[in-house]
């Protein structure tokens, strides 16, 4: 019998430049998601929450368009499991491109390409992982792309490991 410890994500030494990581989770955007994010961020553009006004928008065909802040946050979040679960710091996000509209009811997926790796010069327990991430809707349209760099812990650092508690009543049994 083996115990598989609670470890999520990759560590710095697990990445390979040129590898593509197709992130396993997808997420369908609800009207509540869009409304909440829009209101929480105090975005006053009615195109995100007012169907009557949005009906006049020729770009969206009269549909309410999802707040781009939600699109960015969701695609970034979908990539975390594979790309930054063991990050100790986000360092940079550039070249955000919103290339296809996103609407309530759309399901987004994400994939990332590892573009560069280097050991941290100031933090011996981590390295810098650079990537390009893109979000696709269920039809395969690229809705967003961005470049990102994160500082990811090495396996040797112990960061992100060993946090699962020891049961006071002993090991689990059948």
Short mmCIF file of C-alpha atoms in Angstrom, two decimals:
data_model
loop_
_atom_site.label_atom_id
_atom_site.label_comp_id
_atom_site.label_asym_id
_atom_site.label_seq_id
_atom_site.Cartn_x
_atom_site.Cartn_y
_atom_site.Cartn_z
CA UNK A 1 0.00 0.00 0.00
CA UNK A 2 1.31 3.44 -0.94
CA UNK A 3 0.31 6.87 0.31
CA UNK A 4 0.31 9.54 -2.37
CA UNK A 5 1.01 12.89 -0.67
CA UNK A 6 -1.07 16.00 -1.32
CA UNK A 7 1.02 17.78 -3.95
CA UNK A 8 -0.52 20.02 -6.59
CA UNK A 9 1.02 21.51 -9.68
CA UNK A 10 4.50 21.52 -11.09
CA UNK A 11 7.77 22.72 -9.65
CA UNK A 12 10.39 24.74 -11.51
CA UNK A 13 12.38 21.70 -12.65
CA UNK A 14 9.25 20.09 -14.17
CA UNK A 15 8.89 22.64 -17.00
CA UNK A 16 10.33 22.28 -20.48
CA UNK A 17 10.67 25.20 -22.91
CA UNK A 18 8.47 24.52 -25.93
CA UNK A 19 6.02 22.24 -24.10
CA UNK A 20 2.30 23.03 -24.32
CA UNK A 21 0.13 22.48 -21.26
CA UNK A 22 -3.56 22.01 -22.03
CA UNK A 23 -5.24 22.89 -18.76
CA UNK A 24 -7.81 20.25 -17.78
CA UNK A 25 -10.63 22.40 -16.43
CA UNK A 26 -13.14 24.42 -18.42
CA UNK A 27 -15.59 26.97 -17.04
CA UNK A 28 -18.96 28.15 -18.32
CA UNK A 29 -19.58 31.83 -17.57
CA UNK A 30 -22.91 32.60 -15.96
CA UNK A 31 -24.82 35.86 -15.89
CA UNK A 32 -24.16 36.05 -12.14
CA UNK A 33 -20.38 35.71 -12.73
CA UNK A 34 -20.43 38.61 -15.17
CA UNK A 35 -22.70 40.83 -13.07
CA UNK A 36 -20.79 40.22 -9.84
CA UNK A 37 -17.36 40.92 -11.33
CA UNK A 38 -18.67 44.02 -13.09
CA UNK A 39 -20.22 45.40 -9.90
CA UNK A 40 -17.29 44.39 -7.64
CA UNK A 41 -14.85 46.27 -9.86
CA UNK A 42 -17.16 49.28 -10.18
CA UNK A 43 -17.14 49.01 -13.97
CA UNK A 44 -19.96 51.33 -15.03
CA UNK A 45 -20.13 50.25 -18.69
CA UNK A 46 -23.71 49.11 -19.15
CA UNK A 47 -22.73 46.77 -22.01
CA UNK A 48 -21.93 44.20 -19.29
CA UNK A 49 -25.16 44.34 -17.27
CA UNK A 50 -27.94 46.07 -19.21
CA UNK A 51 -29.53 43.86 -21.89
CA UNK A 52 -31.78 46.70 -23.09
CA UNK A 53 -28.85 49.01 -23.76
CA UNK A 54 -26.64 46.19 -25.10
CA UNK A 55 -29.32 45.46 -27.71
CA UNK A 56 -28.05 48.58 -29.54
CA UNK A 57 -24.44 47.30 -29.84
CA UNK A 58 -23.66 46.29 -33.44
CA UNK A 59 -20.36 44.64 -32.43
CA UNK A 60 -22.06 42.10 -30.13
CA UNK A 61 -25.19 41.58 -32.20
CA UNK A 62 -27.16 43.12 -29.36
CA UNK A 63 -25.91 40.68 -26.72
CA UNK A 64 -24.52 41.52 -23.28
CA UNK A 65 -20.75 41.08 -23.49
CA UNK A 66 -18.75 39.56 -20.63
CA UNK A 67 -16.53 41.98 -18.73
CA UNK A 68 -12.99 41.58 -20.11
CA UNK A 69 -11.63 41.62 -16.55
CA UNK A 70 -13.55 38.39 -15.94
CA UNK A 71 -12.20 36.86 -19.15
CA UNK A 72 -8.62 37.67 -18.11
CA UNK A 73 -9.08 36.43 -14.54
CA UNK A 74 -10.81 33.23 -15.61
CA UNK A 75 -8.24 32.22 -18.22
CA UNK A 76 -5.42 33.06 -15.83
CA UNK A 77 -7.15 30.97 -13.14
CA UNK A 78 -7.64 28.01 -15.48
CA UNK A 79 -3.86 27.97 -16.06
CA UNK A 80 -2.87 27.95 -12.38
CA UNK A 81 -3.04 24.18 -11.81
CA UNK A 82 -0.35 23.57 -14.43
CA UNK A 83 1.63 26.81 -14.59
CA UNK A 84 1.65 28.60 -11.25
CA UNK A 85 0.18 26.37 -8.54
CA UNK A 86 3.57 26.45 -6.82
CA UNK A 87 4.40 30.05 -7.65
CA UNK A 88 5.65 32.28 -4.87
CA UNK A 89 5.15 35.46 -6.92
CA UNK A 90 3.60 36.70 -10.14
CA UNK A 91 6.21 38.86 -11.84
CA UNK A 92 4.82 40.13 -15.11
CA UNK A 93 1.79 40.04 -17.38
CA UNK A 94 2.03 41.67 -20.81
CA UNK A 95 0.60 41.67 -24.29
CA UNK A 96 -3.00 40.95 -23.28
CA UNK A 97 -5.07 40.61 -26.46
CA UNK A 98 -8.84 40.20 -26.45
CA UNK A 99 -9.40 38.69 -29.88
CA UNK A 100 -12.96 37.33 -29.79
CA UNK A 101 -16.00 38.43 -27.76
CA UNK A 102 -17.10 36.35 -24.79
CA UNK A 103 -20.76 36.07 -23.84
CA UNK A 104 -22.73 34.67 -20.92
CA UNK A 105 -23.05 30.93 -21.50
CA UNK A 106 -19.67 30.60 -23.22
CA UNK A 107 -17.35 27.92 -21.86
CA UNK A 108 -13.67 28.84 -21.78
CA UNK A 109 -10.63 26.58 -21.74
CA UNK A 110 -6.96 27.54 -21.57
CA UNK A 111 -3.57 26.29 -22.72
CA UNK A 112 -0.07 27.58 -22.12
CA UNK A 113 3.24 27.36 -23.96
CA UNK A 114 6.39 27.49 -21.81
CA UNK A 115 8.63 30.04 -23.54
CA UNK A 116 11.57 30.47 -21.14
CA UNK A 117 13.09 29.16 -17.93
CA UNK A 118 15.85 30.50 -15.72
CA UNK A 119 16.99 30.04 -12.16
CA UNK A 120 16.28 33.01 -9.92
CA UNK A 121 19.41 35.03 -9.25
CA UNK A 122 18.12 36.30 -5.89
CA UNK A 123 16.02 33.40 -4.64
CA UNK A 124 17.86 30.05 -4.72
CA UNK A 125 14.64 28.17 -3.89
CA UNK A 126 12.87 29.25 -7.10
CA UNK A 127 13.08 29.84 -10.82
CA UNK A 128 11.35 32.03 -13.38
CA UNK A 129 8.87 30.40 -15.76
CA UNK A 130 7.68 32.46 -18.73
CA UNK A 131 4.71 31.47 -20.84
CA UNK A 132 2.11 32.45 -23.38
CA UNK A 133 -1.42 31.54 -22.31
CA UNK A 134 -4.54 31.63 -24.43
CA UNK A 135 -8.21 31.10 -23.77
CA UNK A 136 -10.43 29.25 -26.21
CA UNK A 137 -14.20 29.02 -26.27
CA UNK A 138 -15.85 25.63 -26.78
CA UNK A 139 -15.99 26.25 -30.54
CA UNK A 140 -12.20 26.71 -30.63
CA UNK A 141 -12.15 30.50 -31.11
CA UNK A 142 -9.17 32.15 -29.40
CA UNK A 143 -10.77 34.77 -27.15
CA UNK A 144 -7.72 36.02 -25.27
CA UNK A 145 -3.94 35.64 -25.17
CA UNK A 146 -1.35 36.98 -22.76
CA UNK A 147 2.29 36.60 -21.78
CA UNK A 148 3.18 35.94 -18.16
CA UNK A 149 6.21 35.27 -15.96
CA UNK A 150 6.03 33.73 -12.51
CA UNK A 151 8.52 32.73 -9.85
CA UNK A 152 7.96 29.03 -9.14
CA UNK A 153 9.36 27.10 -6.21
CA UNK A 154 11.77 24.22 -6.77
CA UNK A 155 10.81 20.81 -5.43
CA UNK A 156 13.84 20.90 -3.12
CA UNK A 157 12.51 24.09 -1.46
CA UNK A 158 9.65 22.21 0.21
CA UNK A 159 7.27 25.08 -0.62
CA UNK A 160 3.79 23.79 -1.41
CA UNK A 161 4.53 20.40 0.13
CA UNK A 162 4.05 18.70 3.47
CA UNK A 163 1.00 20.71 4.44
CA UNK A 164 -1.44 17.79 4.77
CA UNK A 165 -2.21 17.16 8.47
CA UNK A 166 -1.46 13.89 10.26
CA UNK A 167 -4.65 12.29 11.52
CA UNK A 168 -4.69 12.09 15.32
CA UNK A 169 -6.50 8.73 15.15
CA UNK A 170 -3.92 7.14 12.86
CA UNK A 171 -3.89 6.08 9.20
CA UNK A 172 -7.10 5.63 7.23
CA UNK A 173 -8.34 2.03 7.04
CA UNK A 174 -11.12 0.15 5.26
#
